Coordinates of C-alpha atoms in Angstrom, one line a residue:
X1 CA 35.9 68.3 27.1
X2 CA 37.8 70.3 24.1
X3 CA 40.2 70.7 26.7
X4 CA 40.6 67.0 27.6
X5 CA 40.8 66.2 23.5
X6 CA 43.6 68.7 23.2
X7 CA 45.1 67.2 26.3
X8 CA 45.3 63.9 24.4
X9 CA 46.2 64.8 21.3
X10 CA 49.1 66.5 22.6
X11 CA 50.1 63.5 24.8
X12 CA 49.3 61.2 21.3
X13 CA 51.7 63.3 19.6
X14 CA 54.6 63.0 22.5
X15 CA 54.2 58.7 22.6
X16 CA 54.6 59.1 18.9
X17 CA 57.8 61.3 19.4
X18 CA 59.1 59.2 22.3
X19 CA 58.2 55.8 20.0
X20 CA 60.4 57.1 17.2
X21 CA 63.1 58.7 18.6
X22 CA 63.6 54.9 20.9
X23 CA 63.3 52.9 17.6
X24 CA 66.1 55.1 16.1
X25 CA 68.5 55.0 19.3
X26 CA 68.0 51.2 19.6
X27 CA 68.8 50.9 15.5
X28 CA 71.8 53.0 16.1
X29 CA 73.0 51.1 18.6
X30 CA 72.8 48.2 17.4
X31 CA 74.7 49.4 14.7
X32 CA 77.7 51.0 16.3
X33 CA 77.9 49.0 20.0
X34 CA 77.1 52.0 21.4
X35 CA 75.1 51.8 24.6
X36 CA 71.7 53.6 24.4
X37 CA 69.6 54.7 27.8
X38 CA 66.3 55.2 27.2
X39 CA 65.2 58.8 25.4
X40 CA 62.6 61.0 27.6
X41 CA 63.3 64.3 26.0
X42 CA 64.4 66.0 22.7
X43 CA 67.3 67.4 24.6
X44 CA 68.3 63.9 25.5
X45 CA 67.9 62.9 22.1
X46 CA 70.4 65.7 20.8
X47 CA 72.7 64.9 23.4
X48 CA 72.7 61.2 22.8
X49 CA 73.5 61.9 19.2
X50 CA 76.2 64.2 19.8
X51 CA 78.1 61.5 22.2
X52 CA 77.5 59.1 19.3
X53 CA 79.9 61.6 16.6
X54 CA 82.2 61.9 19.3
X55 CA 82.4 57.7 20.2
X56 CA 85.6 56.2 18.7
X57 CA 84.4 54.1 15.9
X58 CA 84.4 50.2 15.8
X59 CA 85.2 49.4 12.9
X60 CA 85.0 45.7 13.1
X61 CA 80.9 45.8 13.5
X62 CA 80.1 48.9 11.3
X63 CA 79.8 48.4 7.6
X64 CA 81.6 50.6 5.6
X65 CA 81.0 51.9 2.0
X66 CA 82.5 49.6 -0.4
X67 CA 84.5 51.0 -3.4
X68 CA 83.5 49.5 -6.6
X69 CA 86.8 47.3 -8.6
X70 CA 86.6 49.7 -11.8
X71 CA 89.4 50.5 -14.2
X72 CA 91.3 53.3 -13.9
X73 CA 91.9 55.6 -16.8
X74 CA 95.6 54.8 -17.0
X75 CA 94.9 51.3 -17.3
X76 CA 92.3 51.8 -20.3
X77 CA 95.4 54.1 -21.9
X78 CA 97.6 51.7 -21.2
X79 CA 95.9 49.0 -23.2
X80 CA 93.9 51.2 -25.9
X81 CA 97.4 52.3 -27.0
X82 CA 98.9 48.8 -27.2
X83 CA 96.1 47.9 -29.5
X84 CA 96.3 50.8 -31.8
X85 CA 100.0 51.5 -32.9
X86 CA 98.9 54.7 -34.3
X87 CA 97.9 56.5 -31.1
X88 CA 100.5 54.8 -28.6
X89 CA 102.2 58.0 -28.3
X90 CA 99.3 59.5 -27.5
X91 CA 98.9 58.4 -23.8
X92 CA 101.0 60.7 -21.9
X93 CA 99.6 63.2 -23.2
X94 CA 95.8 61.9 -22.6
X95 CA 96.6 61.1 -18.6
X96 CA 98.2 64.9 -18.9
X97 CA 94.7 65.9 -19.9
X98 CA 93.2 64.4 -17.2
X99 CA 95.6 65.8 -14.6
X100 CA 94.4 69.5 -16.1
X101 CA 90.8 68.3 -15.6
X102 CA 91.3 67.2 -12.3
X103 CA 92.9 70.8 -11.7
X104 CA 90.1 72.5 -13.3
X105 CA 87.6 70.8 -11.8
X106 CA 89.2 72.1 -8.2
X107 CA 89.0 75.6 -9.2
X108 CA 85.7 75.6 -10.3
X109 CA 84.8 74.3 -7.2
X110 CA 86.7 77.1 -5.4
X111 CA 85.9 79.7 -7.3
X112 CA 83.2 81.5 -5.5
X113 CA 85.6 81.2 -1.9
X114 CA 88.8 82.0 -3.2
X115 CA 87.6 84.8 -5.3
X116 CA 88.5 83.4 -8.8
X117 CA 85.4 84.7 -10.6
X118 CA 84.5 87.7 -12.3
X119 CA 86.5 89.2 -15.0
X120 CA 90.5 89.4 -15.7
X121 CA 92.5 91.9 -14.3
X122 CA 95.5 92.9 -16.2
X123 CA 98.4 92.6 -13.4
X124 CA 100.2 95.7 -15.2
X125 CA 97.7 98.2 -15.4
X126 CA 95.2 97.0 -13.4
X127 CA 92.7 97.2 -15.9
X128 CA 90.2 94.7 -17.4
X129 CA 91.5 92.5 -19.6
X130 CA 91.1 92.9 -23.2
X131 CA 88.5 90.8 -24.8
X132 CA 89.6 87.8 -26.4
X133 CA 88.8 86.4 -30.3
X134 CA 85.0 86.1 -29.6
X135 CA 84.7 89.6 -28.9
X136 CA 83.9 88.6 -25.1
X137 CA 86.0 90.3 -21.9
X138 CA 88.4 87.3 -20.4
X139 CA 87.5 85.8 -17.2
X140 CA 89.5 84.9 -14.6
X141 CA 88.7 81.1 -15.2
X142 CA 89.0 81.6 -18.5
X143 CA 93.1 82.4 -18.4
X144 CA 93.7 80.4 -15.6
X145 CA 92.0 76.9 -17.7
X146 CA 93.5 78.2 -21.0
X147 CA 97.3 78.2 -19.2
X148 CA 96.3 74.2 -17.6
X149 CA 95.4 73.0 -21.0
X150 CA 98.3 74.4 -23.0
X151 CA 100.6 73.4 -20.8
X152 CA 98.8 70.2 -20.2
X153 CA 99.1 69.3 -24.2
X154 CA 102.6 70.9 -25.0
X155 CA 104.9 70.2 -21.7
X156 CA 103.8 66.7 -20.7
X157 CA 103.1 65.4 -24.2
X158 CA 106.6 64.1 -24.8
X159 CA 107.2 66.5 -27.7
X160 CA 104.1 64.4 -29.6
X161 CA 101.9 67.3 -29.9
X162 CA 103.9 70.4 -31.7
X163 CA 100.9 73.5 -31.5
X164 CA 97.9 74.3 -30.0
X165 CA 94.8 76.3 -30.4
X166 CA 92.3 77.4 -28.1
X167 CA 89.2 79.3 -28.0
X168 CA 90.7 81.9 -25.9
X169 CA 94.2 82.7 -28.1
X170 CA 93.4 84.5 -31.4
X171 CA 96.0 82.2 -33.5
X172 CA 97.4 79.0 -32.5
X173 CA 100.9 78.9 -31.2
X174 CA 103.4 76.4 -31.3
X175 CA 104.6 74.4 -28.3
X176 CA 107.9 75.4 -28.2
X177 CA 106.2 78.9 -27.9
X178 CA 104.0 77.7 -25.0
X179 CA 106.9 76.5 -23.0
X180 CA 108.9 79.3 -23.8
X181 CA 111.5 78.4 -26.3
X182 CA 113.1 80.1 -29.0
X183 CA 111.3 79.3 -31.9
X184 CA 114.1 81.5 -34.1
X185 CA 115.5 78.3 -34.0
X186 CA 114.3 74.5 -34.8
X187 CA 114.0 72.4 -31.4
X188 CA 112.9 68.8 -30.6
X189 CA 109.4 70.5 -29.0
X190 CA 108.1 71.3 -32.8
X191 CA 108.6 67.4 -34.2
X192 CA 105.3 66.5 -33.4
X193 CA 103.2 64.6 -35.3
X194 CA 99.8 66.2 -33.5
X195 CA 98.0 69.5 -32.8
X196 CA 95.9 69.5 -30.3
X197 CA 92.4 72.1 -30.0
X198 CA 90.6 73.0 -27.0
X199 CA 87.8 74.8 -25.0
X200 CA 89.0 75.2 -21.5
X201 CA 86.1 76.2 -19.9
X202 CA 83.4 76.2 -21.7
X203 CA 80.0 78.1 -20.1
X204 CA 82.2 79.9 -17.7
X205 CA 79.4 81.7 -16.9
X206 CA 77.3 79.0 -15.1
X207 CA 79.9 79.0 -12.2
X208 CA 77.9 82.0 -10.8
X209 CA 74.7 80.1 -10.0
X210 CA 76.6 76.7 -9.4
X211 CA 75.5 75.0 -12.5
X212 CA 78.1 72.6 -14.5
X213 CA 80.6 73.5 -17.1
X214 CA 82.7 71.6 -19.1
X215 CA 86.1 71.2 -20.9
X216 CA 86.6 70.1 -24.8
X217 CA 89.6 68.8 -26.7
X218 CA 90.6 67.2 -30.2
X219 CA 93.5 65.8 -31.4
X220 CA 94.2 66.0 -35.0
X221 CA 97.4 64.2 -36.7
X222 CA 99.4 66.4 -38.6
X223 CA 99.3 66.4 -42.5
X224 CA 101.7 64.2 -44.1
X225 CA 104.5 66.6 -45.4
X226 CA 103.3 69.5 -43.6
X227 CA 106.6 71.7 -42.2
X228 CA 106.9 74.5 -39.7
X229 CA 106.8 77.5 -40.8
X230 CA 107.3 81.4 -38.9
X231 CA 107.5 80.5 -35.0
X232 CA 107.8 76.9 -35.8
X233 CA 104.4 76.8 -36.5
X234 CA 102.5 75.2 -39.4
X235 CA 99.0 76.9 -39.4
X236 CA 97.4 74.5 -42.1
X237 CA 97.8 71.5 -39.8
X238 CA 94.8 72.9 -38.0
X239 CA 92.8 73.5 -41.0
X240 CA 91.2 70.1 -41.9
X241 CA 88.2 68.3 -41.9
X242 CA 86.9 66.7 -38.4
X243 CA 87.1 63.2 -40.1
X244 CA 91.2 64.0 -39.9
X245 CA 90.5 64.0 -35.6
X246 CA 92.2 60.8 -34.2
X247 CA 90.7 61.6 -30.5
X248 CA 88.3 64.0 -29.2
X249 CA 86.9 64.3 -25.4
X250 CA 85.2 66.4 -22.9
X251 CA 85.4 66.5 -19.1
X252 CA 82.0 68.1 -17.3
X253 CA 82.5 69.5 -13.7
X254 CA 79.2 69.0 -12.1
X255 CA 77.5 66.7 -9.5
X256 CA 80.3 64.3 -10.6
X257 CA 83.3 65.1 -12.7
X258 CA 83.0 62.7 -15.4
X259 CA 85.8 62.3 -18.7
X260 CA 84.9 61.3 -22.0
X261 CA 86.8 60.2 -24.0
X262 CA 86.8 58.6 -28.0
X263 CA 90.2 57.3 -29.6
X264 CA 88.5 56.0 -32.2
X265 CA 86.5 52.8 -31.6
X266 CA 84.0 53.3 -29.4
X267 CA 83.0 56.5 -26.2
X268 CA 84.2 55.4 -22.9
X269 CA 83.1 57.3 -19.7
X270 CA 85.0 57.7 -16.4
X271 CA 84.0 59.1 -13.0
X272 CA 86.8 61.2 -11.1
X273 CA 87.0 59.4 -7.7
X274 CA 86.9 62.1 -5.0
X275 CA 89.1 60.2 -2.9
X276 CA 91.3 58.5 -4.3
X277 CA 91.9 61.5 -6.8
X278 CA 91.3 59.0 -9.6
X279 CA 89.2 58.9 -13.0
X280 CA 87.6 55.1 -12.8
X281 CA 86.1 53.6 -15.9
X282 CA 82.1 53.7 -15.0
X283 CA 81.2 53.6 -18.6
X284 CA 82.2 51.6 -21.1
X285 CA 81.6 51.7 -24.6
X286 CA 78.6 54.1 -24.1
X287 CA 75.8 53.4 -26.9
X288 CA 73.5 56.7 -27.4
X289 CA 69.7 55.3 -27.9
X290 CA 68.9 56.0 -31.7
X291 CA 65.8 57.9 -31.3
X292 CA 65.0 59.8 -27.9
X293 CA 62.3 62.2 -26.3
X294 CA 64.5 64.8 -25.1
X295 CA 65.4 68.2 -27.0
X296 CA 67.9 70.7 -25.8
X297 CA 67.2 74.1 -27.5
X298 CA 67.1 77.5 -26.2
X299 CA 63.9 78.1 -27.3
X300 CA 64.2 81.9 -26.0
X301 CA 65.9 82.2 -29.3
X302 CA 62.7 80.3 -31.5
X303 CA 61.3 83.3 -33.0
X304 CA 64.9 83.8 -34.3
X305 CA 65.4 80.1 -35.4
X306 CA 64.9 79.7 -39.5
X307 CA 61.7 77.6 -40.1
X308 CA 63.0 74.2 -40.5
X309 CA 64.1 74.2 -37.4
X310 CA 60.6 75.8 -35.7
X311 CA 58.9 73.4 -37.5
X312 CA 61.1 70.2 -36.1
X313 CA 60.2 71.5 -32.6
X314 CA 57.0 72.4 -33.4
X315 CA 56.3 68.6 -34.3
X316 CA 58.2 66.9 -31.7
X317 CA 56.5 69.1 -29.3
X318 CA 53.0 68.2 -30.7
X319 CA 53.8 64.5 -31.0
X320 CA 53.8 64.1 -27.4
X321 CA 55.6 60.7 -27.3
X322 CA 58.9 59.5 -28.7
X323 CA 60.2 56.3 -28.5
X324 CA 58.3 55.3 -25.8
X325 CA 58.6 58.5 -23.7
X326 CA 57.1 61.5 -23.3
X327 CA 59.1 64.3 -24.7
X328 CA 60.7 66.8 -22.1
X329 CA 63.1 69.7 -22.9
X330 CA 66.4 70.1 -21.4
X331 CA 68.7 73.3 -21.3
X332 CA 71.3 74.1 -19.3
X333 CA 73.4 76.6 -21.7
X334 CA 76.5 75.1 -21.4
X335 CA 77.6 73.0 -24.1
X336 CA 79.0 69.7 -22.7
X337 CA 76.3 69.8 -20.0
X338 CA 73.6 69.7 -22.6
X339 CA 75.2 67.0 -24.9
X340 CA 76.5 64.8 -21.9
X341 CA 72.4 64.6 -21.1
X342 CA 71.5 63.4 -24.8
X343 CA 74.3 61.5 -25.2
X344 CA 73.3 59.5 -22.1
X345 CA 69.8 59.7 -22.3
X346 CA 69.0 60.1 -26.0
X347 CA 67.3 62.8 -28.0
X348 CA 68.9 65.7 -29.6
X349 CA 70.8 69.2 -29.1
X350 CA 71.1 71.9 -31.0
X351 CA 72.9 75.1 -31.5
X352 CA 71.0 76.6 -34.7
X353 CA 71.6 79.6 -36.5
X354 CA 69.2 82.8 -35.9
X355 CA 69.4 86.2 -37.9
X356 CA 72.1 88.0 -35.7
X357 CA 74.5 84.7 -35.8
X358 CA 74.0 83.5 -39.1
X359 CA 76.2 80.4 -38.5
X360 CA 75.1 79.9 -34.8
X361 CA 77.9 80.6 -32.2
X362 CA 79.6 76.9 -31.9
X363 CA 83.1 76.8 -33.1
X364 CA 83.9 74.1 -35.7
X365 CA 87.3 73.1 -34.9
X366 CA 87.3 72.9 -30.8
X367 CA 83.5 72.5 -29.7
X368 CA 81.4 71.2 -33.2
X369 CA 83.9 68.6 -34.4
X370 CA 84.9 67.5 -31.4
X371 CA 81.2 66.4 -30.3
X372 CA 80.5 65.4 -33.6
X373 CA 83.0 62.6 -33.4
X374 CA 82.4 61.6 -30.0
X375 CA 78.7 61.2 -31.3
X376 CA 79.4 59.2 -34.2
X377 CA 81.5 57.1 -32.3
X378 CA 78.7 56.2 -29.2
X379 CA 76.1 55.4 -32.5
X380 CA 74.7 58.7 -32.7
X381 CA 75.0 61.8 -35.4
X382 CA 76.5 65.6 -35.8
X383 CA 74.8 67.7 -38.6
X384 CA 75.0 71.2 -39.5
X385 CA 71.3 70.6 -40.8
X386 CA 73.0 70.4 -44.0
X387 CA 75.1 67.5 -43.9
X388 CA 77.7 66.0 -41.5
X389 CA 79.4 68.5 -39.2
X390 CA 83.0 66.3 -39.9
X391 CA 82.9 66.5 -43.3
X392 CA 83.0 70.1 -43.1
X393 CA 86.6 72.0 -44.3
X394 CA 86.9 75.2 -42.4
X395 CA 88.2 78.1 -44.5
X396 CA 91.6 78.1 -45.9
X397 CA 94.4 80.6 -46.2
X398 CA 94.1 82.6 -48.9
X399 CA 97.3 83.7 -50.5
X400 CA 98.5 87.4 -50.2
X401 CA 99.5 89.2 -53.4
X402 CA 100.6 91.9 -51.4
X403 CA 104.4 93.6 -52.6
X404 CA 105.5 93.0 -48.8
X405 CA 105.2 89.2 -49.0
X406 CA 105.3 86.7 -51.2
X407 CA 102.7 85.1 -53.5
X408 CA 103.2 81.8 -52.0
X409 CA 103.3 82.9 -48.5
X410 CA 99.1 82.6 -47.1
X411 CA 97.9 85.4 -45.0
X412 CA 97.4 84.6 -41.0
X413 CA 94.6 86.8 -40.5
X414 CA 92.8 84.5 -43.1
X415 CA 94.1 81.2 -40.7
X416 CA 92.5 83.0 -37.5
X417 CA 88.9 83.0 -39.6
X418 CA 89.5 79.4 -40.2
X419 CA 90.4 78.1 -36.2
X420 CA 87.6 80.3 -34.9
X421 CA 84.7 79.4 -37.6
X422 CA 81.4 78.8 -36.4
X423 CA 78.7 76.5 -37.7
X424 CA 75.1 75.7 -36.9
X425 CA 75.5 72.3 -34.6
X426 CA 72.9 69.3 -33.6
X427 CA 74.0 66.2 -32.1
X428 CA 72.1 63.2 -30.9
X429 CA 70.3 59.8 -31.2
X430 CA 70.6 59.0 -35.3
X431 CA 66.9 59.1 -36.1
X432 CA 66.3 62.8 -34.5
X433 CA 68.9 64.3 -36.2
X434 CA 67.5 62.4 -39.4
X435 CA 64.2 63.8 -38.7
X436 CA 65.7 67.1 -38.5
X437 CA 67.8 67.1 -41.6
X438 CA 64.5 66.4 -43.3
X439 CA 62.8 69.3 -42.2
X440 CA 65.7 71.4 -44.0
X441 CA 65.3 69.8 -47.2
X442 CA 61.3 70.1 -47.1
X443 CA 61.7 73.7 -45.7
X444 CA 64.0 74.8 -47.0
X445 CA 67.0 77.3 -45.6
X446 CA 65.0 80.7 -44.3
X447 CA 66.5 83.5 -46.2

């Protein structure tokens, strides 16, 4: 009897089989015109599938995927400059930054096969690289992106944008410099009215165990009056407030490769089509929700944190619910990453100072400022828990009253302190980073 039972389960189980594997072959078929015998064995099953890959394709009876009518990035150039006079020089330079994303975004995706990860080799000894202004070893990414971007911003800018700094140089360098000009000399490439700052790759490190990285940019104009000094260079153009930015972006490589950009009025979004190699506007004017449920803290670091800041987790955390939603933490530990997820979904990210980084580890000038703006701009905030991150001036040049130069003449080592600065960061939906900014003036700074 047991025997019979498992005798008709086992022949239950095969009708089942048989049923599903007909009712897929006759929905197949119908779809693609392909005739379909009827299906005894598994084997038959595989082999009818494989003869269905290899059947030329009717295209007349089989839908296709249709591609959405959206805007490309050129376009939105084309007409965001025409509105604004004061940018319109800007756009070659904007769709150049895009062709460096674009670039990037296929050697982060080859980096693992073709062997671009791990650490810098210097081509004439062989040895590691030297580490760079952050005290960290160079990747290989790292100098590859850092060459895209600068020549991205100084050779297809149209002589708009005169210097550059980056993250990974440890003083900014003209563009005449960049594209390998004599800067004894004045030329057309130092006439620019822009400078232009950058992260190249930012979380470099995340490649490793496929998880997203990111690209950041800001454009600042140029002080009024401000001329080029030693290498054509004019090292005070870079030192201003984030307020002075007239366009800041990001580009994250992950699932999707998706541009953000701000010029100004308003955050627009755009999605790099893998096919047609194009960044398409999938969204506009991008509105951050004013109070959200999701936090983005290494909380690894809490003990470390000063107490304002424990006690603003502690309470969200305890609260249970924000704005409707139950509050969640996400943390990736790479910058654009974390802040493309609150900027989308609401909430707030933060970067805060513990004891051994006293200032956090998020550069003003290229990573800080350049969310800040793109915050403000999509309705959100940037603090430094103190106060607005682009209101912030980053250190000056101190004048050297050494006999070798002259008292007018500032020292560069004091400019390098000034590009690289750090400062704690949070950015996010307007009544979070409210809330937060509250707990420091309750708290109090933790000395």
């Amino acid at each position: 009897m047991a025997g019979t039972r498992r005798m008709m389960g086992f022949r239950s189980v095969t009708i089942t089989f048989l049923s599903a594997a007909m009712f897929c072959s006759q929905t197949v078929a119908f779809q693609s015109n392909v005739a379909t015998p009827m299906i005894t064995t598994a084997r038959q099953t595989s082999e009818l599938y494989s003869s269905m890959m290899d059947a030329p394709r009717n295209t007349a009876s089989s839908p296709e995927m249709k591609k959405k009518d959206l805007r490309t990035f050129q376009r939105f150039l084309e007409v965001e400059c025409w509105k604004n006079g004061d940018i319109r020089d800007l756009d070659r330079t904007l769709l150049a930054v895009a062709d460096a994303c674009k670039q990037i975004n296929r050697i982060v995706q080859r980096a693992q096969t073709d062997d671009l990860y791990g650490a810098a080799i210097d081509p004439l000894t062989g040895e590691l690289a030297e580490e760079n202004v952050q005290g960290e070893v160079q990747q290989q990414l790292d100098v590859l992106c850092n060459t895209i971007m600068l020549r991205a911003f100084c050779g297809a800018s149209n002589n708009v944008v005169c210097a550059v700094a980056s993250e990974e140089e440890p003083l900014p360098r003209s563009c005449a410099d960049v594209m390998g000009y004599d800067t004894s000399e004045f030329n057309i490439m130092q006439s620019g009215d822009y400078v232009a700052v950058f992260d190249p790759i930012d979380g470099s490190k995340n490649i490793d165990s496929s998880l997203p990285v990111g690209t950041v940019f800001g454009i600042y104009r140029a002080p009024d009056g401000a001329s080029a000094g030693k290498d054509g260079l004019n090292l005070d153009s870079f030192l201003q407030r984030g307020t002075k930015m007239v366009a800041a972006g990001y580009c994250l490589y992950s699932a999707t490769t998706v541009l953000v950009l701000t010029l100004g009025s308003g955050v627009h979004g755009f999605t790099l089509d893998p096919d047609k190699q194009k960044f398409l506007q999938t969204h506009p004017n991008i509105r951050i929700p004013d109070v959200g449920s999701l936090y983005s803290f290494n909380e690894a670091n809490y003990r470390e944190f000063s107490e304002p800041v424990q006690q603003f987790l502690t309470s969200m955390k305890q609260s249970g619910v924000v704005g409707g939603k139950k509050v969640s933490s996400r943390y990736v530990g790479a910058l654009v990453a974390d802040v493309h997820n609150v900027l989308i979904n609401g909430g707030i990210y933060g970067y805060p100072a513990t004891r051994d980084n006293v200032n956090g580890k998020l550069r003003l000038l290229y990573e800080s400022a350049p969310m800040a703006m793109i915050m403000e701009q999509a309705g959100g905030a940037g603090s430094t828990g103190q106060g607005r991150i682009l209101d912030v001036l980053p250190p000056q040049r101190k004048k050297n009253n050494g006999h070798n130069k002259g008292d007018d003449e500032p020292d560069d080592d004091e400019a390098g302190k000034g590009i690289h600065v750090r400062v704690p960061t949070y950015l996010g939906s307007v009544e979070n980073v409210y809330e937060l900014e509250q707990c420091f003036k309750f708290y109090g700074e933790d000395d």
